[in-house]
Amino acid sequence: MMNTVIGIALVLLAVACGTLLDSGNSVSGSVTYRERVALSPGARLEVQLRDVSYQDAAAPLIAEQVIHNPGQVPIEFKIEYDQEDIESRNAYSVQATIYESDGRMAFTNDTAYDVITRGNTRKVDMLLVMVQPPPDASGATPDLPRWVETQVPIMGARLVETEPEIILMVDYLRSTVEGCGMPGNQRYELEDSHIVAEVTLMTPPDTPWGLPCDEDLIQVEDVVRVTETLTPGQTYVVSVNGRHTTAFTLPEPDFGDSIIAQSPIERIEIVMSDGADTQFQLRVVSELPKGSSCSRFNGYEIRRTESNRIDVNVTHHEVADPFTECTADLPIVETFIPLGSEFEDGQEYTVTVNSEHSVTFEG
């Protein structure tokens, strides 16, 4: 009986040891390439472990891993192999090839990645080279694409400085995917009291194998400098990339030193225009809290940080000196703020003014 128990224990120990040994019988690593081109959903990565001991003979296949739809580089892999297939005196190497969905061999390694024996490790990070570029009809290669100037998606714009020049800080979304954008241009035109600005990036061409430049978006800033002389007391409306973003008024010289402050809000409401292309406006009734002698209307900023949320900031100029005597009247200002027509039918939207007053409407 005791011999039977010992025998079973030895068998279990052998199985356990075998399992532990087998768990280490693998080669792992990653695959990447330098070209700025994305893999299509139908791509396939083949990673093979081969015996490369005999230069004049075909390298026998020891084991392989095939990864369908591997995503984007770097791609992790792990090849499991049988230890009995490994001879300590032989040489072994890993080969990797990426096939695209149209059947072409897109990338492979041109450098030997030796593993396992002769002092080599079981982990390799492989850099592949391009074999067949995408069939770009324009003749541009993926690593040297014909960059396209593209308007950025605008979140908002705000006035940050008025002297010696007008500086508008523009917030927009940009992808963090490598190769999705290089610095573009910032330009504007002054049309009477309307500042029409444009902010762009240089992006790769839009192709079926192009980079996913609408993913991994973050908020970034850029500056538009208005160098022309503007008229004090005139309200200027700013649009960036076709989106209405800002309105501001330069104070007149006789107003003295002033600061910009949020205006008290009495009421807000949504006004819709009739017609095939419905335009939405926000009607805001605000106050000038220090009377007509010490406070004057400035303008507003519109920020659309979320798809169904719009934040509006309504402001005024007020005298900076707190000891200035001001008139006791409290003028009321009525402002109509264009929100545009980029709203989905049936979707509910919320507009918040000065972080306190909100109104909802349906697109």
PDB file of N, CA and C in Angstrom, residues 277-334:
ATOM      1  N   ASP A 277     -33.562  74.262 -42.792  1.00  0.00           N
ATOM      2  CA  ASP A 277     -32.347  74.160 -41.986  1.00  0.00           C
ATOM      3  C   ASP A 277     -32.553  74.972 -40.710  1.00  0.00           C
ATOM      4  N   THR A 278     -33.026  74.296 -39.656  1.00  0.00           N
ATOM      5  CA  THR A 278     -33.364  74.991 -38.418  1.00  0.00           C
ATOM      6  C   THR A 278     -32.111  75.518 -37.737  1.00  0.00           C
ATOM      7  N   GLN A 279     -32.105  76.810 -37.458  1.00  0.00           N
ATOM      8  CA  GLN A 279     -31.013  77.442 -36.733  1.00  0.00           C
ATOM      9  C   GLN A 279     -31.456  77.693 -35.293  1.00  0.00           C
ATOM     10  N   PHE A 280     -30.548  77.410 -34.366  1.00  0.00           N
ATOM     11  CA  PHE A 280     -30.844  77.607 -32.953  1.00  0.00           C
ATOM     12  C   PHE A 280     -30.062  78.807 -32.437  1.00  0.00           C
ATOM     13  N   GLN A 281     -30.744  79.626 -31.651  1.00  0.00           N
ATOM     14  CA  GLN A 281     -30.111  80.754 -30.985  1.00  0.00           C
ATOM     15  C   GLN A 281     -30.397  80.691 -29.494  1.00  0.00           C
ATOM     16  N   LEU A 282     -29.478  81.249 -28.729  1.00  0.00           N
ATOM     17  CA  LEU A 282     -29.663  81.361 -27.289  1.00  0.00           C
ATOM     18  C   LEU A 282     -29.910  82.828 -26.949  1.00  0.00           C
ATOM     19  N   ARG A 283     -31.073  83.107 -26.381  1.00  0.00           N
ATOM     20  CA  ARG A 283     -31.382  84.472 -25.945  1.00  0.00           C
ATOM     21  C   ARG A 283     -30.992  84.598 -24.475  1.00  0.00           C
ATOM     22  N   VAL A 284     -30.116  85.558 -24.192  1.00  0.00           N
ATOM     23  CA  VAL A 284     -29.619  85.770 -22.832  1.00  0.00           C
ATOM     24  C   VAL A 284     -29.937  87.195 -22.405  1.00  0.00           C
ATOM     25  N   VAL A 285     -30.544  87.328 -21.239  1.00  0.00           N
ATOM     26  CA  VAL A 285     -30.779  88.639 -20.631  1.00  0.00           C
ATOM     27  C   VAL A 285     -29.847  88.745 -19.428  1.00  0.00           C
ATOM     28  N   SER A 286     -28.900  89.678 -19.506  1.00  0.00           N
ATOM     29  CA  SER A 286     -27.898  89.829 -18.451  1.00  0.00           C
ATOM     30  C   SER A 286     -27.907  91.250 -17.904  1.00  0.00           C
ATOM     31  N   GLU A 287     -27.192  91.454 -16.798  1.00  0.00           N
ATOM     32  CA  GLU A 287     -27.127  92.759 -16.146  1.00  0.00           C
ATOM     33  C   GLU A 287     -25.709  93.315 -16.208  1.00  0.00           C
ATOM     34  N   LEU A 288     -25.617  94.644 -16.120  1.00  0.00           N
ATOM     35  CA  LEU A 288     -24.338  95.322 -15.922  1.00  0.00           C
ATOM     36  C   LEU A 288     -24.310  95.752 -14.455  1.00  0.00           C
ATOM     37  N   PRO A 289     -23.638  94.999 -13.584  1.00  0.00           N
ATOM     38  CA  PRO A 289     -23.832  95.126 -12.130  1.00  0.00           C
ATOM     39  C   PRO A 289     -23.291  96.407 -11.507  1.00  0.00           C
ATOM     40  N   LYS A 290     -22.431  97.140 -12.195  1.00  0.00           N
ATOM     41  CA  LYS A 290     -21.881  98.365 -11.611  1.00  0.00           C
ATOM     42  C   LYS A 290     -22.407  99.619 -12.292  1.00  0.00           C
ATOM     43  N   GLY A 291     -23.572  99.485 -12.894  1.00  0.00           N
ATOM     44  CA  GLY A 291     -24.176 100.646 -13.525  1.00  0.00           C
ATOM     45  C   GLY A 291     -23.553 100.964 -14.870  1.00  0.00           C
ATOM     46  N   SER A 292     -24.196 101.854 -15.606  1.00  0.00           N
ATOM     47  CA  SER A 292     -23.749 102.171 -16.957  1.00  0.00           C
ATOM     48  C   SER A 292     -22.436 102.929 -16.980  1.00  0.00           C
ATOM     49  N   SER A 293     -22.067 103.577 -15.871  1.00  0.00           N
ATOM     50  CA  SER A 293     -20.819 104.335 -15.862  1.00  0.00           C
ATOM     51  C   SER A 293     -19.606 103.464 -15.568  1.00  0.00           C
ATOM     52  N   CYS A 294     -19.804 102.332 -14.911  1.00  0.00           N
ATOM     53  CA  CYS A 294     -18.672 101.499 -14.492  1.00  0.00           C
ATOM     54  C   CYS A 294     -18.694 100.090 -15.075  1.00  0.00           C
ATOM     55  N   SER A 295     -19.677  99.751 -15.881  1.00  0.00           N
ATOM     56  CA  SER A 295     -19.709  98.421 -16.499  1.00  0.00           C
ATOM     57  C   SER A 295     -20.335  98.513 -17.881  1.00  0.00           C
ATOM     58  N   ARG A 296     -19.734  97.790 -18.812  1.00  0.00           N
ATOM     59  CA  ARG A 296     -20.213  97.784 -20.190  1.00  0.00           C
ATOM     60  C   ARG A 296     -20.106  96.372 -20.753  1.00  0.00           C
ATOM     61  N   PHE A 297     -20.994  96.071 -21.655  1.00  0.00           N
ATOM     62  CA  PHE A 297     -21.059  94.716 -22.221  1.00  0.00           C
ATOM     63  C   PHE A 297     -19.761  94.384 -22.957  1.00  0.00           C
ATOM     64  N   ASN A 298     -19.290  93.149 -22.774  1.00  0.00           N
ATOM     65  CA  ASN A 298     -18.113  92.670 -23.505  1.00  0.00           C
ATOM     66  C   ASN A 298     -18.514  91.689 -24.596  1.00  0.00           C
ATOM     67  N   GLY A 299     -19.010  90.501 -24.208  1.00  0.00           N
ATOM     68  CA  GLY A 299     -19.353  89.503 -25.217  1.00  0.00           C
ATOM     69  C   GLY A 299     -19.614  88.151 -24.588  1.00  0.00           C
ATOM     70  N   TYR A 300     -19.210  87.085 -25.289  1.00  0.00           N
ATOM     71  CA  TYR A 300     -19.478  85.727 -24.812  1.00  0.00           C
ATOM     72  C   TYR A 300     -18.492  84.757 -25.452  1.00  0.00           C
ATOM     73  N   GLU A 301     -18.409  83.583 -24.855  1.00  0.00           N
ATOM     74  CA  GLU A 301     -17.637  82.469 -25.402  1.00  0.00           C
ATOM     75  C   GLU A 301     -18.529  81.236 -25.421  1.00  0.00           C
ATOM     76  N   ILE A 302     -18.412  80.443 -26.482  1.00  0.00           N
ATOM     77  CA  ILE A 302     -19.195  79.219 -26.628  1.00  0.00           C
ATOM     78  C   ILE A 302     -18.227  78.043 -26.673  1.00  0.00           C
ATOM     79  N   ARG A 303     -18.434  77.074 -25.784  1.00  0.00           N
ATOM     80  CA  ARG A 303     -17.588  75.879 -25.764  1.00  0.00           C
ATOM     81  C   ARG A 303     -18.469  74.642 -25.854  1.00  0.00           C
ATOM     82  N   ARG A 304     -18.090  73.766 -26.768  1.00  0.00           N
ATOM     83  CA  ARG A 304     -18.825  72.512 -26.923  1.00  0.00           C
ATOM     84  C   ARG A 304     -17.860  71.371 -26.618  1.00  0.00           C
ATOM     85  N   THR A 305     -17.702  71.086 -25.319  1.00  0.00           N
ATOM     86  CA  THR A 305     -16.741  70.077 -24.885  1.00  0.00           C
ATOM     87  C   THR A 305     -17.292  68.665 -24.994  1.00  0.00           C
ATOM     88  N   GLU A 306     -18.602  68.523 -24.965  1.00  0.00           N
ATOM     89  CA  GLU A 306     -19.240  67.225 -25.121  1.00  0.00           C
ATOM     90  C   GLU A 306     -20.255  67.319 -26.254  1.00  0.00           C
ATOM     91  N   SER A 307     -20.615  66.165 -26.798  1.00  0.00           N
ATOM     92  CA  SER A 307     -21.475  66.166 -27.977  1.00  0.00           C
ATOM     93  C   SER A 307     -22.846  66.765 -27.703  1.00  0.00           C
ATOM     94  N   ASN A 308     -23.363  66.618 -26.480  1.00  0.00           N
ATOM     95  CA  ASN A 308     -24.711  67.114 -26.184  1.00  0.00           C
ATOM     96  C   ASN A 308     -24.709  68.207 -25.116  1.00  0.00           C
ATOM     97  N   ARG A 309     -23.570  68.856 -24.914  1.00  0.00           N
ATOM     98  CA  ARG A 309     -23.475  69.911 -23.901  1.00  0.00           C
ATOM     99  C   ARG A 309     -22.770  71.131 -24.488  1.00  0.00           C
ATOM    100  N   ILE A 310     -23.342  72.306 -24.217  1.00  0.00           N
ATOM    101  CA  ILE A 310     -22.765  73.568 -24.671  1.00  0.00           C
ATOM    102  C   ILE A 310     -22.633  74.484 -23.459  1.00  0.00           C
ATOM    103  N   ASP A 311     -21.437  75.005 -23.250  1.00  0.00           N
ATOM    104  CA  ASP A 311     -21.191  75.944 -22.160  1.00  0.00           C
ATOM    105  C   ASP A 311     -20.989  77.341 -22.737  1.00  0.00           C
ATOM    106  N   VAL A 312     -21.712  78.302 -22.179  1.00  0.00           N
ATOM    107  CA  VAL A 312     -21.634  79.688 -22.637  1.00  0.00           C
ATOM    108  C   VAL A 312     -21.214  80.566 -21.466  1.00  0.00           C
ATOM    109  N   ASN A 313     -20.288  81.468 -21.732  1.00  0.00           N
ATOM    110  CA  ASN A 313     -19.815  82.410 -20.718  1.00  0.00           C
ATOM    111  C   ASN A 313     -20.090  83.826 -21.211  1.00  0.00           C
ATOM    112  N   VAL A 314     -20.978  84.546 -20.524  1.00  0.00           N
ATOM    113  CA  VAL A 314     -21.346  85.914 -20.890  1.00  0.00           C
ATOM    114  C   VAL A 314     -20.630  86.870 -19.945  1.00  0.00           C
ATOM    115  N   THR A 315     -19.950  87.880 -20.501  1.00  0.00           N
ATOM    116  CA  THR A 315     -19.095  88.742 -19.686  1.00  0.00           C
ATOM    117  C   THR A 315     -19.320  90.222 -19.987  1.00  0.00           C
ATOM    118  N   HIS A 316     -18.777  91.047 -19.096  1.00  0.00           N
ATOM    119  CA  HIS A 316     -18.824  92.500 -19.262  1.00  0.00           C
ATOM    120  C   HIS A 316     -17.501  93.098 -18.797  1.00  0.00           C
ATOM    121  N   HIS A 317     -17.240  94.322 -19.210  1.00  0.00           N
ATOM    122  CA  HIS A 317     -16.115  95.092 -18.684  1.00  0.00           C
ATOM    123  C   HIS A 317     -16.596  95.861 -17.459  1.00  0.00           C
ATOM    124  N   GLU A 318     -15.754  95.909 -16.439  1.00  0.00           N
ATOM    125  CA  GLU A 318     -16.076  96.760 -15.301  1.00  0.00           C
ATOM    126  C   GLU A 318     -14.815  97.469 -14.822  1.00  0.00           C
ATOM    127  N   VAL A 319     -15.001  98.662 -14.274  1.00  0.00           N
ATOM    128  CA  VAL A 319     -13.880  99.481 -13.824  1.00  0.00           C
ATOM    129  C   VAL A 319     -13.084  98.727 -12.768  1.00  0.00           C
ATOM    130  N   ALA A 320     -11.760  98.745 -12.921  1.00  0.00           N
ATOM    131  CA  ALA A 320     -10.908  97.969 -12.027  1.00  0.00           C
ATOM    132  C   ALA A 320     -10.788  98.592 -10.643  1.00  0.00           C
ATOM    133  N   ASP A 321     -10.843  99.920 -10.552  1.00  0.00           N
ATOM    134  CA  ASP A 321     -10.677 100.606  -9.266  1.00  0.00           C
ATOM    135  C   ASP A 321     -11.939 100.429  -8.418  1.00  0.00           C
ATOM    136  N   PRO A 322     -11.847  99.732  -7.278  1.00  0.00           N
ATOM    137  CA  PRO A 322     -13.049  99.492  -6.467  1.00  0.00           C
ATOM    138  C   PRO A 322     -13.586 100.747  -5.784  1.00  0.00           C
ATOM    139  N   PHE A 323     -12.816 101.832  -5.770  1.00  0.00           N
ATOM    140  CA  PHE A 323     -13.254 103.055  -5.090  1.00  0.00           C
ATOM    141  C   PHE A 323     -13.898 104.061  -6.050  1.00  0.00           C
ATOM    142  N   THR A 324     -14.041 103.668  -7.312  1.00  0.00           N
ATOM    143  CA  THR A 324     -14.680 104.554  -8.280  1.00  0.00           C
ATOM    144  C   THR A 324     -16.174 104.665  -7.984  1.00  0.00           C
ATOM    145  N   GLU A 325     -16.700 105.887  -8.000  1.00  0.00           N
ATOM    146  CA  GLU A 325     -18.133 106.086  -7.801  1.00  0.00           C
ATOM    147  C   GLU A 325     -18.875 105.739  -9.089  1.00  0.00           C
ATOM    148  N   CYS A 326     -19.884 104.896  -8.967  1.00  0.00           N
ATOM    149  CA  CYS A 326     -20.623 104.413 -10.133  1.00  0.00           C
ATOM    150  C   CYS A 326     -22.087 104.828 -10.029  1.00  0.00           C
ATOM    151  N   THR A 327     -22.741 104.922 -11.159  1.00  0.00           N
ATOM    152  CA  THR A 327     -24.169 105.237 -11.172  1.00  0.00           C
ATOM    153  C   THR A 327     -24.961 104.070 -10.598  1.00  0.00           C
ATOM    154  N   ALA A 328     -26.142 104.378 -10.084  1.00  0.00           N
ATOM    155  CA  ALA A 328     -26.950 103.372  -9.390  1.00  0.00           C
ATOM    156  C   ALA A 328     -27.839 102.575 -10.335  1.00  0.00           C
ATOM    157  N   ASP A 329     -27.882 102.937 -11.613  1.00  0.00           N
ATOM    158  CA  ASP A 329     -28.735 102.191 -12.536  1.00  0.00           C
ATOM    159  C   ASP A 329     -28.136 100.809 -12.812  1.00  0.00           C
ATOM    160  N   LEU A 330     -28.979  99.845 -13.154  1.00  0.00           N
ATOM    161  CA  LEU A 330     -28.533  98.488 -13.485  1.00  0.00           C
ATOM    162  C   LEU A 330     -29.053  98.140 -14.879  1.00  0.00           C
ATOM    163  N   PRO A 331     -28.315  98.540 -15.907  1.00  0.00           N
ATOM    164  CA  PRO A 331     -28.782  98.308 -17.274  1.00  0.00           C
ATOM    165  C   PRO A 331     -28.944  96.818 -17.582  1.00  0.00           C
ATOM    166  N   ILE A 332     -29.910  96.521 -18.428  1.00  0.00           N
ATOM    167  CA  ILE A 332     -30.177  95.163 -18.887  1.00  0.00           C
ATOM    168  C   ILE A 332     -29.681  95.034 -20.330  1.00  0.00           C
ATOM    169  N   VAL A 333     -29.014  93.916 -20.619  1.00  0.00           N
ATOM    170  CA  VAL A 333     -28.494  93.662 -21.963  1.00  0.00           C
ATOM    171  C   VAL A 333     -29.139  92.392 -22.503  1.00  0.00           C
ATOM    172  N   GLU A 334     -29.702  92.484 -23.690  1.00  0.00           N
ATOM    173  CA  GLU A 334     -30.279  91.315 -24.350  1.00  0.00           C
ATOM    174  C   GLU A 334     -29.349  90.889 -25.488  1.00  0.00           C
TER     175      GLU A 334
END
